[in-house]
Tab-separated table of C-alpha atoms in Angstrom:
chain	number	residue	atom	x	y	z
I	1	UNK	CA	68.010	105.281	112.906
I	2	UNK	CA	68.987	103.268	109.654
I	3	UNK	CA	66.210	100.554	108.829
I	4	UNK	CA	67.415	96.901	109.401
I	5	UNK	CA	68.885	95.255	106.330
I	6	UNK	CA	66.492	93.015	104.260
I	7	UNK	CA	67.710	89.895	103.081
I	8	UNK	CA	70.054	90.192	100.217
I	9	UNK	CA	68.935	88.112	96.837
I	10	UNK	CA	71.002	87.997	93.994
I	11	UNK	CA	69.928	87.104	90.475
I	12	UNK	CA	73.085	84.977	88.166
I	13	UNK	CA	72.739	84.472	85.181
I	14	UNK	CA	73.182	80.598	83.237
I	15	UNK	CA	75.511	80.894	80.274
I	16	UNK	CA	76.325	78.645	77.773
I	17	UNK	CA	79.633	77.841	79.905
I	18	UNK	CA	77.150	76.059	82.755
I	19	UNK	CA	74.460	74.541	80.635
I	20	UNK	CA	73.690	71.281	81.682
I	21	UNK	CA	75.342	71.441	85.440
I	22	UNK	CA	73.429	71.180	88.435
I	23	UNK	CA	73.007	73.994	90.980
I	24	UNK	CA	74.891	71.228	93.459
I	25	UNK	CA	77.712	71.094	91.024
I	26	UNK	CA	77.750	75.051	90.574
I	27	UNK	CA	78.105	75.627	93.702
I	28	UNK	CA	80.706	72.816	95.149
I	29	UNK	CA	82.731	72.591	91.662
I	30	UNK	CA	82.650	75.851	89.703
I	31	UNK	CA	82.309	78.353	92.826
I	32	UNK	CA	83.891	76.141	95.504
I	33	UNK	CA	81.394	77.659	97.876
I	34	UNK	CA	81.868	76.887	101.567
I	35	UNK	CA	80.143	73.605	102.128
I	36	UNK	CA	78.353	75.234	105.700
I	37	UNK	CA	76.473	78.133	103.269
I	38	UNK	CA	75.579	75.604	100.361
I	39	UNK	CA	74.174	73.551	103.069
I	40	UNK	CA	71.961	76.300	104.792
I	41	UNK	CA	71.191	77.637	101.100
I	42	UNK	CA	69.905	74.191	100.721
I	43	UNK	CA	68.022	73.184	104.064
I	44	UNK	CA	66.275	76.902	104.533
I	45	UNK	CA	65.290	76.982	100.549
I	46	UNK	CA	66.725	79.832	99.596
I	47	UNK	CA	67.892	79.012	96.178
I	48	UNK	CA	65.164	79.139	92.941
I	49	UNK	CA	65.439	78.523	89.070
I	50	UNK	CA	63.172	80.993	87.491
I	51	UNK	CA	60.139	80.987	89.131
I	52	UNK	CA	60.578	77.494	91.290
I	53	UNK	CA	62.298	75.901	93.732
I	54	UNK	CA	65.787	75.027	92.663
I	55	UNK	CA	66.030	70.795	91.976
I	56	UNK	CA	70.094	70.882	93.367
I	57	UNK	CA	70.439	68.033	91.089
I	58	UNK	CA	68.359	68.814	88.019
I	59	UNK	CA	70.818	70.421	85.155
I	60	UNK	CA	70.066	73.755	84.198
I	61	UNK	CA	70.181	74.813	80.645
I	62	UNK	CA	71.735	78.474	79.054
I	63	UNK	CA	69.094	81.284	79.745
I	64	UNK	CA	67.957	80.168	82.998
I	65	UNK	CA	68.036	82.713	85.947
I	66	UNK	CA	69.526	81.597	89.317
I	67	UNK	CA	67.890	83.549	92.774
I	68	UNK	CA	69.726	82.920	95.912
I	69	UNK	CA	68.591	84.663	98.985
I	70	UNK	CA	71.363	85.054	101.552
I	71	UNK	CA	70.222	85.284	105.219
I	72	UNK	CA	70.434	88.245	107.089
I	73	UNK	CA	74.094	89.757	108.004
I	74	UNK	CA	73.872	92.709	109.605
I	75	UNK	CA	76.973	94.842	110.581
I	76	UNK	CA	76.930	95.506	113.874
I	77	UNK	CA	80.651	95.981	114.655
I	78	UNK	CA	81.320	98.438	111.808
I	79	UNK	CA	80.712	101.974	113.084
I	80	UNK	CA	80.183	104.205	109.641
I	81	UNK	CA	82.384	106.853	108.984
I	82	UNK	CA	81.305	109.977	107.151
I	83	UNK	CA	84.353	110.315	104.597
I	84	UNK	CA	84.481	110.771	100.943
I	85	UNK	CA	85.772	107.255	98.877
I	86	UNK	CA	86.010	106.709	95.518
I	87	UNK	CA	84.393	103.910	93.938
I	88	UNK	CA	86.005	102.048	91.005
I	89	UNK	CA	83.424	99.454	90.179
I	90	UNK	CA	80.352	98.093	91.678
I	91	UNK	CA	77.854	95.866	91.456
I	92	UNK	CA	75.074	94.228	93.589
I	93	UNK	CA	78.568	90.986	94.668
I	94	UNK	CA	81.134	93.315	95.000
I	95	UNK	CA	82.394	96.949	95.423
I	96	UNK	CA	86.307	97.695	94.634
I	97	UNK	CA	87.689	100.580	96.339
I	98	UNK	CA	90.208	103.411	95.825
I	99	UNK	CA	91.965	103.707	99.321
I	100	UNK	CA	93.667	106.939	100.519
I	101	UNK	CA	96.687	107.347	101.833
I	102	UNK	CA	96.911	107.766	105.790
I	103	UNK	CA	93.818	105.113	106.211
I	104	UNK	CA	93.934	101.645	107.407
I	105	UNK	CA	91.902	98.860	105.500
I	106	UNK	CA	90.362	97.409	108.474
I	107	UNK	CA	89.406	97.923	112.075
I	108	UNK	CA	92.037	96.665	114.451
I	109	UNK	CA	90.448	97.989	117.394
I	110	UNK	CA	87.326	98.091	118.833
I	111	UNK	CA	85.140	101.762	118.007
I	112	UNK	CA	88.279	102.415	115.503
I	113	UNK	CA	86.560	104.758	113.124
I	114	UNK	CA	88.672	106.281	110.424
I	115	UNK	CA	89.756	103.240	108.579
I	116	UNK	CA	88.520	102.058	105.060
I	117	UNK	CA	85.920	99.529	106.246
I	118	UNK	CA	84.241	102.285	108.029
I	119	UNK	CA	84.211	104.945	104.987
I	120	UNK	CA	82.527	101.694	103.048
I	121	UNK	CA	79.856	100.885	105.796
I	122	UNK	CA	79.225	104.894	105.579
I	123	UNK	CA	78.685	104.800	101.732
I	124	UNK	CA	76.689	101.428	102.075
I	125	UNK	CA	74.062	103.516	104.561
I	126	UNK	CA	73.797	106.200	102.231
I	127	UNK	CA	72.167	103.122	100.103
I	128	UNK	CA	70.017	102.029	103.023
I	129	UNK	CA	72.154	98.929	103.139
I	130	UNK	CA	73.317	97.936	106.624
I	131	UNK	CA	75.513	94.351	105.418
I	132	UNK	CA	78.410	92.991	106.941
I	133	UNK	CA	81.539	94.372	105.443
I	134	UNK	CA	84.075	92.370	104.192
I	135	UNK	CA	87.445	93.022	102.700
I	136	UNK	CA	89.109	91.011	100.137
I	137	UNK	CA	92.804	91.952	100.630
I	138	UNK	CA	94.115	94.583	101.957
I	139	UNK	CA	96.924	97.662	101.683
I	140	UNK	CA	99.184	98.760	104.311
I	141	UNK	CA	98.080	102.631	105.918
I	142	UNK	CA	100.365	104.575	104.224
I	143	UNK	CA	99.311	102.840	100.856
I	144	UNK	CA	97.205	103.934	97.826
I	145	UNK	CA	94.849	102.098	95.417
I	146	UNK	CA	91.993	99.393	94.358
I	147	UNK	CA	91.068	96.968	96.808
I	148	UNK	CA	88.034	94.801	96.774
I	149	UNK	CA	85.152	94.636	99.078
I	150	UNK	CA	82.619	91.511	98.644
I	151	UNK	CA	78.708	92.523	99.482
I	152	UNK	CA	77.331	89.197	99.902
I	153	UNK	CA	78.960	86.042	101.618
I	154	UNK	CA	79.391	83.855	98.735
I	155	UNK	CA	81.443	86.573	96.437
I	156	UNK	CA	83.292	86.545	99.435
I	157	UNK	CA	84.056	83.029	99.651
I	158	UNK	CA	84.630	82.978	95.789
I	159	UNK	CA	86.652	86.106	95.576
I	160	UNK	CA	88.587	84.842	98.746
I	161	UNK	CA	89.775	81.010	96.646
I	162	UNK	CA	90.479	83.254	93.193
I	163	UNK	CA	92.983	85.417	95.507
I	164	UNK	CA	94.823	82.351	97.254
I	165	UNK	CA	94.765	80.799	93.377
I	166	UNK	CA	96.191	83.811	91.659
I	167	UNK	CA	93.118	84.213	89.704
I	168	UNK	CA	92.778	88.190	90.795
I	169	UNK	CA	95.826	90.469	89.005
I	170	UNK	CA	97.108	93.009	91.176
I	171	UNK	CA	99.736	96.037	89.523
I	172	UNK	CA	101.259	98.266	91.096
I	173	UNK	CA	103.392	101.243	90.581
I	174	UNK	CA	106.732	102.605	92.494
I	175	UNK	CA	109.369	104.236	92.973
I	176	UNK	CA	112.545	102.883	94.090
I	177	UNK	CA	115.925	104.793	95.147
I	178	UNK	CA	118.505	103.773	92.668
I	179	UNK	CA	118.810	103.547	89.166
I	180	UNK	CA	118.255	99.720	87.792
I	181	UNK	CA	119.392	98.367	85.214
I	182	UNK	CA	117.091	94.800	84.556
I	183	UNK	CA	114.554	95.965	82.347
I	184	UNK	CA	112.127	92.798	84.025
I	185	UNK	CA	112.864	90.277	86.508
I	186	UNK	CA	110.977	88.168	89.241
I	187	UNK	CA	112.187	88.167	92.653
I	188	UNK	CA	111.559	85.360	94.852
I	189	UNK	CA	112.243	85.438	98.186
I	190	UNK	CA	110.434	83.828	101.707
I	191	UNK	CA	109.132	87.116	104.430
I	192	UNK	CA	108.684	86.553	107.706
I	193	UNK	CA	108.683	88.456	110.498
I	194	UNK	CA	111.280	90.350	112.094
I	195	UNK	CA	112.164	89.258	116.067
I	196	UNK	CA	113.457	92.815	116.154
I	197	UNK	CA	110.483	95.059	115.328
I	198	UNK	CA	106.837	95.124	116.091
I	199	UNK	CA	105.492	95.440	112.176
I	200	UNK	CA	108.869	95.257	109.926
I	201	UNK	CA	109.222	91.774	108.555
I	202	UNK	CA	112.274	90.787	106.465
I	203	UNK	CA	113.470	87.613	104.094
I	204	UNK	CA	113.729	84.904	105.978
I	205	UNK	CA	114.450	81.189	104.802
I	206	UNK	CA	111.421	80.386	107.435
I	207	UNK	CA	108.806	82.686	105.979
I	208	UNK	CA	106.027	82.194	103.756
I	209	UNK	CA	106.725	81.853	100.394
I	210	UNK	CA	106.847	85.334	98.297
I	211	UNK	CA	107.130	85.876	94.604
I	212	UNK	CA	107.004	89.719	92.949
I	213	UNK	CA	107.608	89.958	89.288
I	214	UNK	CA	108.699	93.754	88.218
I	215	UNK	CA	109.376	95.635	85.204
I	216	UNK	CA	111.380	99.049	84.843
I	217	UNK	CA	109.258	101.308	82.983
I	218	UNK	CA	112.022	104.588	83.732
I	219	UNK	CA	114.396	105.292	85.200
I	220	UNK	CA	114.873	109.101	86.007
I	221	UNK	CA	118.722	109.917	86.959
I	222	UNK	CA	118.652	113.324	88.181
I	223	UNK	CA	116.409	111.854	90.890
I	224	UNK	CA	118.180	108.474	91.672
I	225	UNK	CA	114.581	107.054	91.159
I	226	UNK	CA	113.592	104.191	89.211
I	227	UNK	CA	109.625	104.030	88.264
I	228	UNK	CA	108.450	100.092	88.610
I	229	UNK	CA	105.643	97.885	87.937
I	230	UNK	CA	105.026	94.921	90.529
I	231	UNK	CA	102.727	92.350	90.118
I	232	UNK	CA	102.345	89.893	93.108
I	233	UNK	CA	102.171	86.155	92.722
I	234	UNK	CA	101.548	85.945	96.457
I	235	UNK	CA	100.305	88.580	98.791
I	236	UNK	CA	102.725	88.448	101.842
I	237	UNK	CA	102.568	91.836	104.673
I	238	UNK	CA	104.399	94.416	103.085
I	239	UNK	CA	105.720	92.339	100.224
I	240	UNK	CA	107.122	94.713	97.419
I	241	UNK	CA	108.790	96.759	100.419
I	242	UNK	CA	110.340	94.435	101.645
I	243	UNK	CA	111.499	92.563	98.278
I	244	UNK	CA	112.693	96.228	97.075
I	245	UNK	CA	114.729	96.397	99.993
I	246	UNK	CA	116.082	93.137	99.864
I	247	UNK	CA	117.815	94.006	96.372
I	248	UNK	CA	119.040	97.331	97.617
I	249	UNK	CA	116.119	99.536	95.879
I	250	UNK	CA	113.977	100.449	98.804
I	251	UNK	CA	110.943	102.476	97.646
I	252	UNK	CA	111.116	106.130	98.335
I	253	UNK	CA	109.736	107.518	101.246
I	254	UNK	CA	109.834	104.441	102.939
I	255	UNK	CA	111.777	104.760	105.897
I	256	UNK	CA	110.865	101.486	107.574
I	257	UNK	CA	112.633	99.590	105.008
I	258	UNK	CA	115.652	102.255	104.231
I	259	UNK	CA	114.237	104.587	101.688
I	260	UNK	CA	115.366	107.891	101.644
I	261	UNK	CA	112.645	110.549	102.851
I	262	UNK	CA	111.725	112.516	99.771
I	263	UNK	CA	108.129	111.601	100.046
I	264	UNK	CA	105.628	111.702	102.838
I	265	UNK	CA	104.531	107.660	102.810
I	266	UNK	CA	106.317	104.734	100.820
I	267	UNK	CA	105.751	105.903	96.312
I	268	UNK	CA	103.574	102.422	96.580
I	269	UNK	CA	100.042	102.740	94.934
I	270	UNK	CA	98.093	100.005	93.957
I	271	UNK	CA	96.955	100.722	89.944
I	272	UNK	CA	95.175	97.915	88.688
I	273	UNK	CA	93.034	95.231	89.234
I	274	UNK	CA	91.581	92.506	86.565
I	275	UNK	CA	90.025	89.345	87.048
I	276	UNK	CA	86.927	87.701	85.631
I	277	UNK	CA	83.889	88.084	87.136
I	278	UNK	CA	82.893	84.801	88.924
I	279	UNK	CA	78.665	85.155	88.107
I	280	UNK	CA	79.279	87.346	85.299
I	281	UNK	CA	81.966	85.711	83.407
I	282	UNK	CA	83.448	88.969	82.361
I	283	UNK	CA	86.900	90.576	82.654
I	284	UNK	CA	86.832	93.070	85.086
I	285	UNK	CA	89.993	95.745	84.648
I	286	UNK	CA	89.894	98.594	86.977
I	287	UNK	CA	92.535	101.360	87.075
I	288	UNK	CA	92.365	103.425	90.526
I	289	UNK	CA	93.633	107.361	89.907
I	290	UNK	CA	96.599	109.004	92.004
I	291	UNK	CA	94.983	110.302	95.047
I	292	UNK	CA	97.975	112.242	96.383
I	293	UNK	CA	98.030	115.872	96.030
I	294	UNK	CA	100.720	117.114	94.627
I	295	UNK	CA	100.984	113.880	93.108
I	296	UNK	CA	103.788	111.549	93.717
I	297	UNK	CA	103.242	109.478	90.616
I	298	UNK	CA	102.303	112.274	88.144
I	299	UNK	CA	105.345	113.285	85.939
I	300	UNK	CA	105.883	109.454	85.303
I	301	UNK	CA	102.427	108.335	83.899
I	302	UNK	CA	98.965	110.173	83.722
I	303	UNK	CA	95.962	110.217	86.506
């Protein structure tokens, strides 16, 4: 029987950057922290300067060490999963994932067991470490690569606002059908769902606004393949699928959107990640590895 989950403190660091703010400024104006948490942060006392009680208004100077103590948040609807994952970075805010392919992000149904969020509530038990799990973003099933996991519920609530403001670069790698011919371009085009299908959604002058900017980086022609770089400006359901197919350069393997069936899944992997660190303040630049065996991506770039 795992132990319950203490409460989870975290220790940031004051740079030079936040001299002279308040803790009440750090929080509402440079973290844009839910104003429901600063409040119980506040009222319960859970937030110290070195060794005292935090003075929200006081400013803090460079050097000074910032303890917040988050209550407790068990998961109780996560059921662990014992599975393999590989981990790409972590630290004690957040924990950045390389997903497999055939594995849903989340749980969609209730004592669903195989999906990513259970493989990461395995790994956290291994750790002793019962929290609530909580995805960033996701990637669709049949989808590879990095996605972020926060471990506490401000990251989450931080990492959550840098996503919706672009502040989190996300790269990915293809392959399309079809040999282009732009060597970059940005396509911009609304998705919505599609009347006609349970999980295909299309263009649509109603839908949420989408913006992918690509780059060819080859194009092989005994394969009718192009190999592309994506990098989304929004993060719409099944975006880059759908914007490939729009143009006429469905990825490969993906026959949900028209791409001929020379893979197993969609040629879709998400590479990289980068962003700076919100308590930190340093650039974080993952790369997640292929995962498929053989490997879809390999003669076009390295592991």
């Amino acid at each position: 029987m795992l132990k319950q989950q203490q409460e989870c403190t975290i220790n940031v660091h004051v740079y030079d950057q936040w001299s002279g703010m308040s803790i009440q400024s750090l929080f509402r104006t440079q973290w844009l922290a839910p104003k429901k948490l600063v409040h119980q942060l506040r009222m319960e006392k859970r937030v110290s300067v070195n060794d005292s009680l935090a003075i929200w208004t006081a400013p803090l100077e460079a050097g000074d060490d910032i303890f917040i103590t988050f209550p407790n948040e068990l998961n109780n609807t996560i059921i662990p999963f014992k599975t393999t994952i590989q981990i790409v970075y972590e630290d004690e805010h957040l924990l950045i994932v390389n997903k497999p392919a055939g594995m849903a992000t989340h749980v969609n149904e209730q004592n669903e067991m195989d999906t990513l969020a259970n493989a990461v509530a395995f790994y956290l038990q291994g750790q002793n470490d019962n929290r609530k799990i909580r995805h960033i973003h996701r990637l669709d099933k049949e989808t590879t690569g990095a996605i972020i996991f926060a471990k506490h519920a401000l990251s989450h609530a931080i990492l959550d606002q840098m996503l919706e403001n672009n502040e989190i670069d996300r790269t990915y790698l293809a392959l399309t059908d079809g040999l282009m011919k732009k060597s970059t371009f940005t396509i911009r085009a609304p998705i919505g769902r599609d009347r006609h299908h349970p999980t295909r959604r299309r263009v649509s002058e109603t839908g949420q606004q989408a913006v992918t900017h690509c780059k060819i980086l080859k194009t092989i022609p005994e394969k009718q393949l192009s190999f592309i770089e994506c990098k989304l400006a929004t993060g719409r359901t099944h975006q880059i699928r759908v914007h490939m197919a729009h143009i006429g350069f469905p990825l490969a393997g993906d026959q949900l959107y028209g791409g001929r069936p020379i893979f197993q899944r969609q040629a879709l992997h998400a590479r990289k990640l980068a962003f700076v660190h919100p308590f930190t303040l340093k650039r974080i630049d993952c790369t997640a590895p292929f995962l498929d065996k053989p490997y879809i991506f390999e003669p076009f770039v390295k592991r």
